[in-house]
């Protein structure tokens, strides 16, 4: 609806905002707003109409109430590390930047819980919890910069999800401001509240239901022992089988990552940590727990990987070496960035048993589009991150990369998976939503959206496509 | 092993056409929970069976009328378990009801509750549309998390037709320890089970003792038992106790009593701390039987017993109530499903 509507004059909106926050907290010229025009997916850009940086909950309430009253779109933004253009601004709306809400309100070391403002960085929380022997488990690759508010919005994961869960599994309560400007809290300090689970509904809602202003999360005790090992395989299928055998055999690793040949080579050339460049696939496995537990599991993992045909194996002898083995994996994206002018990072999830098949199909797509694809993924939970290499300066390459990415996502759905594991739909994956969901399911999502935001002014045009959009999409697919 | 999705959908379509409220029932093991049921019975008990189970994927998908006891048996054959350890209610509890009533068991603080194991589900809404949300994979952020929203909704948002769950490997060994101590001290003591890496899967405070269940690798249990001290409870006694806590039979309200339950910060020293209270989840979930004439414990839910026509789940703030009413209308605008079961106004 908003795109059809005439925007409120920029100066009028900016003036209204300065009645709520200090003038320095309102930006409305292009020069100052330029840094806010995109999130981590920079191919989607939009200059905000007016940017507001509140620093009190009362200000957030007042901004929301004003926008509700005047039907002005609102996009809530954290650190904007998201990779699906979920935080891309709206051309006629307010961009509500939450980075000033950067305080850890409380760390309750006895209960192992923390209460944080949404702008607290993910890693900063683990650092603050460290003196108590605690940490915050969800650890997306962007954890140095991404914020808890954004993590809630996208239900972020990381490399330790299989064992320790996603954001939703570590979230006890959420306080948010509704589009009407009301303050509401779901959940509490216990592990349960009566009635429908609105904490879970809020997690992963991509800023469509409200503005999170506080979250209470669980912290976990640091494991007594952490052990990392790496194994090379001569095919991705063999590595995939090793993963299935390990988990089916009763071992749940803290992290289990896979990289394919192109990713291994790029990472090794970049950080030189001793990855086997001759391997077709690499598994990095992290075990944690008590000394006795880790020792027992380690011998099981070794036996399992050997039986699955590992061509090389290396067990980190100390924390330093473990960090080195992780470094290659964690540097995979920038490493790929070195070998290609641009890359497009995809995010889909598949049943683990489909890994071999899906990687073979991705290879075929790579050849079809003439674009190399490096694969890095969370093998433990089947979350793929194919990196499509392209050169945006060559006409048509970006479009080709996007088309290739779209085909990879629909492939994920075809094998029983999903178009997004942890990055969200945002603007990027709107075309694939009608592929994964029926019109009835999408209509149900819209009804949920309208239950919270009847005017649909919170992050409009993202995450949930309209029926009209779907009909257009389907007619294109049938052409 | 019968798929009754089409029949159930037809019954719902009829109910929608005639504006007939429905009371969803499968094993009928939870009639004593929530507010008193009204409406025409929609029987889901024959809609049973495993749709898919892949032990190496750790994913089980079953029809909603499938009994928890049958699921437990199947998983045990593959050396796996339901992480949230729900009650079986004399073999009558089904997965649909367990999810709707949020029957999260002993290990919830350490392995998550029902919601944490739910990966996806099928739902028939108040338009008699059959839809699927979530999926059979560990991570999925496409669309709103409609699946987990159903947890605790008492069937008010639609009929759950099938559920996909994350399962976990069975433990290899088990040990139960007892430490006698007064309650104030126990509240502090029990918080270590959140802050230390111990192989703990259940902690209750009952009749003057902290009782801890350890599960995991045998060597790990040995080390943890030495670290914790206390005395070991004989296995048969321990199994009986854990079964009673899980099946909610340790405290059973008499005809003139109410069983109250509350969820609090585990170290809360003010709420339900009497000698007759059962503290589960290391103190975060508390239970107490009181005479109907006794004052309601602050913040507690009237879990079972007493007048089931009044509100049993407590009051909500205005905004929460408005949002939940809106959500109800979003799924079931004619209020066909389990009217009034969760709240009088829903």
Coordinates of N, CA, C and O in Angstrom, one line a residue, chain B residues 37-100:
Chain B
X37 N -14.0 -27.5 28.5 CA -14.2 -27.6 27.0 C -15.7 -27.5 26.7 O -16.5 -28.0 27.4
X38 N -15.9 -26.8 25.6 CA -17.3 -26.7 25.1 C -17.2 -27.1 23.6 O -16.2 -27.1 23.0
X39 N -18.4 -27.3 23.0 CA -18.4 -27.5 21.5 C -18.5 -29.0 21.2 O -18.4 -29.9 22.1
X40 N -18.7 -29.2 19.9 CA -18.9 -30.6 19.4 C -17.5 -31.3 19.3 O -16.6 -30.6 18.8
X41 N -17.5 -32.5 19.7 CA -16.2 -33.2 19.7 C -15.6 -33.4 18.3 O -16.4 -33.9 17.5
X42 N -14.4 -33.0 18.1 CA -13.7 -33.4 16.9 C -12.7 -34.4 17.3 O -11.7 -34.1 17.9
X43 N -12.9 -35.7 16.9 CA -12.1 -36.8 17.4 C -10.9 -37.0 16.5 O -11.1 -37.4 15.3
X44 N -9.7 -36.8 17.0 CA -8.5 -37.0 16.2 C -7.8 -38.3 16.5 O -6.7 -38.6 16.0
X45 N -8.3 -39.1 17.4 CA -7.6 -40.2 18.0 C -7.2 -41.3 17.0 O -6.2 -42.0 17.2
X46 N -7.9 -41.4 15.9 CA -7.6 -42.4 14.9 C -6.6 -41.9 13.8 O -6.2 -42.6 12.9
X47 N -6.3 -40.6 13.9 CA -5.4 -40.0 12.9 C -4.0 -40.2 13.4 O -3.4 -39.3 14.1
X48 N -3.4 -41.4 13.1 CA -2.2 -41.7 13.8 C -1.2 -42.2 12.7 O -1.5 -42.5 11.6
X49 N 0.0 -42.4 13.2 CA 1.1 -43.0 12.4 C 2.3 -42.2 12.1 O 2.2 -40.9 12.1
X50 N 3.4 -42.8 11.8 CA 4.6 -42.1 11.5 C 4.6 -41.8 10.0 O 4.4 -42.7 9.2
X51 N 4.8 -40.6 9.7 CA 4.9 -40.2 8.2 C 6.3 -40.4 7.7 O 6.5 -40.9 6.6
X52 N 7.2 -40.0 8.5 CA 8.6 -40.3 8.2 C 9.5 -40.3 9.4 O 9.2 -39.5 10.4
X53 N 10.5 -41.1 9.4 CA 11.5 -41.1 10.6 C 12.8 -41.4 10.0 O 13.0 -42.5 9.4
X54 N 13.7 -40.5 10.2 CA 15.1 -40.7 9.7 C 16.0 -40.5 10.9 O 16.3 -39.4 11.2
X55 N 16.5 -41.6 11.5 CA 17.3 -41.5 12.7 C 18.6 -40.7 12.4 O 19.0 -39.9 13.3
X56 N 19.2 -40.8 11.2 CA 20.4 -40.0 11.0 C 20.1 -38.5 10.8 O 21.0 -37.7 10.9
X57 N 18.9 -38.2 10.4 CA 18.5 -36.8 10.3 C 18.1 -36.2 11.7 O 17.9 -35.0 11.8
X58 N 17.8 -37.1 12.6 CA 17.3 -36.7 13.9 C 15.9 -36.1 13.8 O 15.5 -35.2 14.5
X59 N 15.2 -36.5 12.8 CA 13.8 -35.9 12.5 C 12.8 -37.0 12.4 O 12.9 -38.0 11.7
X60 N 11.7 -36.7 13.2 CA 10.5 -37.6 13.2 C 9.3 -36.8 12.8 O 9.1 -35.7 13.3
X61 N 8.5 -37.3 11.9 CA 7.3 -36.6 11.5 C 6.1 -37.6 11.7 O 6.1 -38.7 11.1
X62 N 5.2 -37.2 12.6 CA 4.1 -38.1 12.9 C 2.7 -37.4 12.8 O 2.7 -36.1 13.0
X63 N 1.7 -38.1 12.6 CA 0.3 -37.6 12.7 C 0.0 -37.2 14.1 O 0.4 -37.9 15.1
X64 N -0.9 -36.2 14.2 CA -1.1 -35.6 15.6 C -1.8 -36.5 16.6 O -1.6 -36.4 17.8
X65 N -2.5 -37.6 16.1 CA -3.1 -38.5 17.1 C -2.2 -39.6 17.6 O -2.6 -40.4 18.4
X66 N -1.0 -39.6 17.1 CA 0.0 -40.6 17.5 C 0.3 -40.5 19.0 O 0.5 -39.4 19.5
X67 N 0.3 -41.6 19.7 CA 0.5 -41.6 21.2 C 2.0 -41.4 21.5 O 2.8 -41.9 20.8
X68 N 2.2 -40.6 22.5 CA 3.6 -40.4 23.0 C 4.2 -41.7 23.3 O 5.4 -41.9 23.0
X69 N 3.5 -42.6 24.0 CA 4.1 -43.9 24.3 C 4.6 -44.7 23.1 O 5.6 -45.3 23.1
X70 N 3.8 -44.6 22.0 CA 4.2 -45.3 20.8 C 5.5 -44.6 20.2 O 6.3 -45.2 19.6
X71 N 5.5 -43.3 20.3 CA 6.7 -42.5 19.8 C 7.9 -42.9 20.6 O 9.0 -43.2 20.0
X72 N 7.7 -42.9 21.9 CA 8.9 -43.3 22.8 C 9.4 -44.7 22.4 O 10.6 -44.9 22.4
X73 N 8.5 -45.6 22.1 CA 8.9 -47.0 21.8 C 9.7 -47.0 20.5 O 10.7 -47.6 20.4
X74 N 9.1 -46.3 19.5 CA 9.8 -46.3 18.2 C 11.2 -45.7 18.3 O 12.2 -46.3 17.8
X75 N 11.3 -44.6 19.0 CA 12.6 -43.9 19.2 C 13.6 -44.8 19.9 O 14.7 -44.9 19.6
X76 N 13.1 -45.5 21.0 CA 14.0 -46.3 21.8 C 14.6 -47.4 21.0 O 15.7 -47.8 21.1
X77 N 13.8 -47.9 20.0 CA 14.3 -49.0 19.1 C 15.5 -48.5 18.3 O 16.3 -49.3 17.8
X78 N 15.6 -47.2 18.1 CA 16.7 -46.6 17.4 C 17.6 -45.8 18.3 O 18.4 -45.0 17.9
X79 N 17.5 -46.1 19.6 CA 18.4 -45.5 20.6 C 18.3 -44.0 20.6 O 19.3 -43.3 20.8
X80 N 17.1 -43.5 20.4 CA 16.8 -42.0 20.4 C 15.7 -41.7 21.4 O 15.1 -42.6 21.9
X81 N 15.5 -40.4 21.6 CA 14.5 -40.0 22.5 C 13.9 -38.7 22.1 O 14.4 -37.9 21.3
X82 N 12.7 -38.3 22.7 CA 12.1 -37.0 22.6 C 12.9 -36.1 23.6 O 12.8 -36.4 24.8
X83 N 13.5 -35.1 23.2 CA 14.3 -34.3 24.1 C 13.5 -33.7 25.3 O 14.0 -33.5 26.4
X84 N 12.2 -33.4 25.0 CA 11.4 -32.7 26.1 C 10.7 -33.6 27.0 O 10.0 -33.2 27.9
X85 N 10.8 -34.9 26.8 CA 10.3 -35.9 27.8 C 8.9 -35.6 28.4 O 8.8 -35.4 29.6
X86 N 7.9 -35.7 27.5 CA 6.6 -35.3 27.9 C 5.9 -36.4 28.7 O 6.3 -37.6 28.6
X87 N 4.8 -36.1 29.5 CA 4.1 -37.2 30.2 C 3.3 -38.0 29.2 O 2.9 -37.6 28.1
X88 N 3.1 -39.3 29.5 CA 2.3 -40.2 28.7 C 0.9 -40.3 29.1 O 0.1 -40.8 28.4
X89 N 0.6 -39.9 30.3 CA -0.7 -39.9 30.9 C -1.4 -41.3 30.6 O -2.4 -41.4 29.9
X90 N -0.8 -42.3 31.2 CA -1.3 -43.7 31.1 C -1.5 -44.1 29.6 O -2.6 -44.6 29.2
X91 N -0.5 -43.8 28.8 CA -0.5 -44.2 27.4 C -1.6 -43.5 26.5 O -1.8 -43.8 25.4
X92 N -2.2 -42.5 27.1 CA -3.3 -41.8 26.4 C -2.8 -40.5 25.7 O -3.4 -40.1 24.7
X93 N -1.7 -39.9 26.2 CA -1.3 -38.6 25.6 C -0.9 -38.8 24.2 O -0.2 -39.7 23.8
X94 N -1.3 -37.8 23.3 CA -0.9 -37.8 21.9 C 0.1 -36.6 21.7 O 0.1 -35.7 22.5
X95 N 0.8 -36.7 20.5 CA 1.7 -35.6 20.2 C 1.0 -34.3 20.0 O 1.5 -33.2 20.4
X96 N -0.2 -34.3 19.4 CA -0.9 -33.1 19.1 C -1.3 -32.4 20.4 O -1.1 -31.2 20.5
X97 N -1.9 -33.2 21.3 CA -2.3 -32.6 22.6 C -1.1 -32.1 23.4 O -1.1 -31.1 24.1
X98 N 0.0 -32.9 23.3 CA 1.2 -32.6 24.1 C 1.7 -31.2 23.6 O 2.1 -30.4 24.4
X99 N 1.7 -31.0 22.3 CA 2.2 -29.7 21.8 C 1.2 -28.6 22.1 O 1.6 -27.6 22.6
X100 N -0.1 -28.8 21.9 CA -1.1 -27.8 22.2 C -1.1 -27.4 23.7 O -1.2 -26.2 24.0

